[in-house]
Short mmCIF file of C-alpha atoms in Angstrom, two decimals:
data_model
loop_
_atom_site.label_atom_id
_atom_site.label_comp_id
_atom_site.label_asym_id
_atom_site.label_seq_id
_atom_site.Cartn_x
_atom_site.Cartn_y
_atom_site.Cartn_z
CA MET A 19 -8.97 -24.43 13.07
CA VAL A 20 -5.53 -22.90 13.17
CA ARG A 21 -5.42 -19.66 11.33
CA SER A 22 -2.43 -18.44 9.17
CA ASP A 23 -1.12 -14.96 9.06
CA GLN A 24 -0.84 -15.38 5.42
CA GLU A 25 -4.62 -14.71 5.34
CA TYR A 26 -3.89 -11.06 5.65
CA ILE A 27 -2.76 -11.07 2.21
CA PRO A 28 -4.95 -13.93 0.71
CA TYR A 29 -4.02 -13.78 -2.88
CA THR A 30 -5.54 -16.31 -5.39
CA LYS A 31 -5.86 -16.49 -9.05
CA GLY A 32 -8.95 -14.42 -10.10
CA SER A 33 -9.15 -12.29 -6.97
CA TYR A 34 -9.48 -8.73 -7.22
CA GLN A 35 -9.77 -5.52 -5.15
CA ILE A 36 -11.19 -2.13 -6.35
CA TYR A 37 -10.15 0.94 -4.56
CA SER A 38 -11.04 4.76 -4.30
CA ILE A 39 -8.01 6.92 -4.74
CA ASP A 40 -7.66 10.44 -3.51
CA GLU A 41 -4.37 12.04 -4.74
CA THR A 42 -2.80 15.46 -4.54
CA GLN A 43 0.37 16.18 -6.26
CA TYR A 44 2.48 19.28 -5.28
CA SER A 45 5.21 20.83 -7.53
CA THR A 46 7.30 24.06 -7.43
CA SER A 47 6.07 24.94 -10.99
CA ALA A 48 2.35 24.50 -10.86
CA ASP A 49 -0.70 24.61 -8.52
CA PRO A 50 -1.52 21.35 -6.68
CA LEU A 51 -3.10 18.86 -8.88
CA GLU A 52 -5.97 16.90 -7.25
CA ARG A 53 -7.25 13.69 -8.67
CA GLN A 54 -9.92 11.08 -7.65
CA TYR A 55 -10.12 7.77 -9.43
CA GLU A 56 -10.45 4.09 -9.04
CA LEU A 57 -7.74 1.50 -8.99
CA MET A 58 -8.30 -2.37 -9.54
CA VAL A 59 -5.69 -4.91 -8.58
CA MET A 60 -6.39 -8.40 -10.02
CA VAL A 61 -4.31 -11.54 -9.45
CA VAL A 62 -4.03 -12.82 -13.15
CA ASP A 63 -1.74 -15.82 -12.65
CA SER A 64 0.30 -17.68 -10.05
CA PHE A 65 2.99 -20.26 -9.95
CA LEU A 66 5.64 -21.92 -7.75
CA ASN A 67 9.18 -20.45 -7.99
CA ALA A 68 12.43 -22.34 -7.44
CA GLU A 69 12.17 -21.90 -3.60
CA ASN A 70 8.73 -23.53 -3.75
CA ASP A 71 7.03 -20.20 -2.80
CA TYR A 72 3.89 -18.98 -4.55
CA VAL A 73 4.34 -15.90 -6.80
CA TYR A 74 1.10 -14.03 -7.86
CA VAL A 75 1.03 -11.78 -10.93
CA LEU A 76 -0.91 -8.71 -10.21
CA HIS A 77 -2.30 -6.46 -12.98
CA ARG A 78 -3.27 -3.01 -11.76
CA SER A 79 -5.76 -0.78 -13.83
CA THR A 80 -7.34 2.63 -13.38
CA ARG A 81 -10.64 4.42 -14.35
CA ASP A 82 -12.01 7.83 -13.62
CA ASP A 83 -15.30 6.41 -12.09
CA ALA A 84 -17.63 3.36 -12.54
CA SER A 85 -19.01 4.63 -15.78
CA LYS A 86 -15.57 4.31 -17.60
CA SER A 87 -13.59 1.39 -18.82
CA TRP A 88 -10.58 0.11 -17.09
CA VAL A 89 -7.36 1.14 -18.53
CA TYR A 90 -4.22 -1.24 -17.88
CA LEU A 91 -1.66 0.66 -15.67
CA ASP A 92 1.11 -1.79 -14.79
CA THR A 93 2.11 -5.21 -13.47
CA TRP A 94 3.34 -6.04 -9.92
CA SER A 95 4.02 -9.40 -8.30
CA ALA A 96 3.78 -10.84 -4.87
CA THR A 97 5.81 -13.66 -3.17
CA ILE A 98 4.25 -15.18 -0.14
CA ASN A 99 5.73 -17.85 2.33
CA SER A 100 5.50 -18.76 6.03
CA LEU A 101 7.99 -15.96 6.74
CA ARG A 102 6.87 -12.99 4.91
CA ALA A 103 4.80 -11.35 2.00
CA VAL A 104 6.90 -9.49 -0.55
CA VAL A 105 5.35 -7.16 -3.05
CA SER A 106 7.33 -5.93 -6.00
CA GLU A 107 6.12 -2.73 -6.91
CA LYS A 108 7.03 -2.75 -10.56
CA THR A 109 10.73 -3.83 -9.96
CA LEU A 110 11.08 -2.80 -6.21
CA PRO A 111 10.59 -5.65 -3.75
CA LEU A 112 9.22 -4.65 -0.44
CA VAL A 113 8.49 -6.76 2.55
CA LYS A 114 5.06 -5.73 3.30
CA ILE A 115 4.26 -8.04 6.33
CA SER A 116 6.67 -10.22 8.51
CA PHE A 117 5.11 -13.31 10.06
CA PRO A 118 3.87 -13.87 12.69
CA ALA A 119 1.87 -10.55 12.52
CA SER A 120 1.90 -9.48 16.09
CA VAL A 121 1.67 -6.15 17.44
CA GLY A 122 5.31 -4.57 17.87
CA ARG A 123 6.88 -6.81 15.37
CA LYS A 124 9.38 -4.89 13.40
CA TRP A 125 11.34 -5.72 10.10
CA ASP A 126 13.27 -4.12 7.22
CA GLY A 127 10.84 -3.36 4.37
CA ASN A 128 13.88 -2.93 1.93
CA ALA A 129 15.52 -6.24 3.00
CA PHE A 130 15.34 -7.48 -0.66
CA ASN A 131 16.33 -4.27 -2.49
CA THR A 132 19.40 -1.90 -2.57
CA GLN A 133 17.80 0.95 -0.72
CA GLU A 134 18.61 1.93 2.72
CA LYS A 135 17.10 0.14 5.69
CA ASP A 136 13.50 1.15 6.38
CA GLU A 137 11.89 -0.16 9.42
CA TYR A 138 8.36 -1.25 9.24
CA LYS A 139 6.27 -2.20 12.25
CA ILE A 140 2.83 -3.56 13.25
CA ILE A 141 1.32 -0.84 15.46
CA THR A 142 -2.34 -2.18 15.91
CA LYS A 143 -4.46 -5.20 15.54
CA GLY A 144 -8.25 -5.09 15.53
CA PRO A 145 -11.11 -3.62 13.62
CA HIS A 146 -10.92 -1.13 10.66
CA THR A 147 -13.79 0.77 9.13
CA THR A 148 -14.06 2.15 5.62
CA PRO A 149 -16.99 3.94 4.00
CA THR A 150 -18.41 0.69 2.65
CA ASP A 151 -17.48 -1.83 5.38
CA THR A 152 -16.00 -2.85 8.72
CA PHE A 153 -13.39 -5.29 8.94
CA GLU A 154 -13.06 -7.06 12.39
CA ASP A 155 -9.47 -8.51 12.08
CA CYS A 156 -6.90 -6.13 10.78
CA ILE A 157 -3.18 -5.31 11.22
CA THR A 158 -1.88 -1.77 10.61
CA VAL A 159 1.64 -1.72 9.31
CA GLU A 160 3.55 1.73 9.98
CA GLN A 161 6.13 2.02 7.31
CA GLU A 162 7.23 5.36 8.41
CA ASP A 163 5.95 8.28 10.40
CA ASN A 164 8.76 10.87 10.93
CA LYS A 165 6.57 13.69 12.20
CA ASP A 166 8.85 16.20 10.44
CA PHE A 167 6.65 19.31 9.48
CA ILE A 168 9.61 21.50 8.96
CA VAL A 169 11.73 19.89 6.08
CA PHE A 170 10.37 16.64 4.95
CA LEU A 171 7.27 14.82 6.18
CA ASP A 172 7.28 11.10 5.39
CA LYS A 173 4.20 9.15 6.51
CA ARG A 174 3.27 5.60 5.12
CA THR A 175 0.71 3.32 6.49
CA GLU A 176 -1.02 0.28 5.31
CA VAL A 177 -4.12 -1.63 6.79
CA TYR A 178 -4.61 -5.44 6.16
CA ALA A 179 -7.78 -7.24 6.72
CA ARG A 180 -7.80 -11.13 7.28
CA TYR A 181 -9.30 -12.92 4.18
CA VAL A 182 -9.36 -9.64 2.23
CA GLY A 183 -5.82 -8.14 1.99
CA LEU A 184 -5.08 -4.45 1.67
CA VAL A 185 -8.11 -2.37 2.62
CA TYR A 186 -6.37 1.03 3.34
CA ARG A 187 -3.13 2.72 2.26
CA GLU A 188 -1.91 6.25 3.04
CA VAL A 189 1.18 8.00 1.77
CA VAL A 190 2.26 11.51 2.58
CA ASN A 191 5.54 12.65 1.21
CA LEU A 192 5.86 16.46 1.51
CA HIS A 193 9.01 18.64 1.17
CA TYR A 194 8.68 21.98 2.79
CA CYS A 195 10.15 25.32 1.93
CA THR A 196 13.23 26.06 4.05
CA VAL A 197 14.67 29.21 2.43
CA ASN A 198 12.89 32.42 1.33
CA CYS A 199 9.56 30.98 2.38
CA THR A 200 6.37 33.21 2.24
CA GLU A 201 4.33 31.02 4.77
CA LEU A 202 4.78 28.58 7.58
CA GLN A 203 4.70 24.87 6.29
CA GLN A 204 4.98 25.95 2.69
CA ILE A 205 4.89 22.81 0.61
CA GLU A 206 7.41 22.90 -2.26
CA TYR A 207 6.72 19.50 -3.80
CA GLY A 208 5.41 16.00 -2.70
CA ILE A 209 2.21 13.85 -2.80
CA MET A 210 -0.63 13.13 -0.51
CA TYR A 211 -2.48 9.78 -1.35
CA THR A 212 -5.15 7.57 0.11
CA GLN A 213 -6.26 4.26 -1.27
CA THR A 214 -9.49 2.95 0.19
CA LEU A 215 -11.17 -0.51 -0.43
CA LYS A 216 -14.70 -0.32 -2.03
CA GLU A 217 -15.12 -3.72 -3.46
CA HIS A 218 -13.41 -7.18 -3.38
CA GLY A 219 -14.17 -10.63 -4.75
CA VAL A 220 -13.13 -13.48 -7.13
CA GLN A 221 -13.76 -13.59 -10.80
#
């Protein structure tokens, strides 16, 4: 059986993922705001577009914990074909994966929007372990890692498991103080965010 790399983002109507979110927001006017909550992403519809590619409608909802009810957050969409998987985060389309999904493959994540070029690349392929599971066949997409700990640290990584989809996401965007600072690596504003899969299935 020939496997398709589209299986790294296997959306079908009714499929869902529930994630644990850890988020810290930094601002110049307040102490850091730390939040822990859950995020559910559910495929509520799918259809063929004019190019004969499948488009999936994704509803995102949040809750503080499992004892609370889900609250609708927003709607994203995803378009997947034999060349790429594009996820529109609200109205911003991003090329999440370019196929074939091989280590070293590079592409412009902003190819379908008006922002400046942003090179994504697949840096590893193999197992990935979360607190609840181990996924044997995963790809790690490095969206950015500028290693700038002086002015602006930009680190963005996503891990996709075959037959499951996104299992881990990390975003670190930190702007550091550069004038009249009181300490080394003083954060002025930004965000640290991790999204870890805890449950998935089909309703």
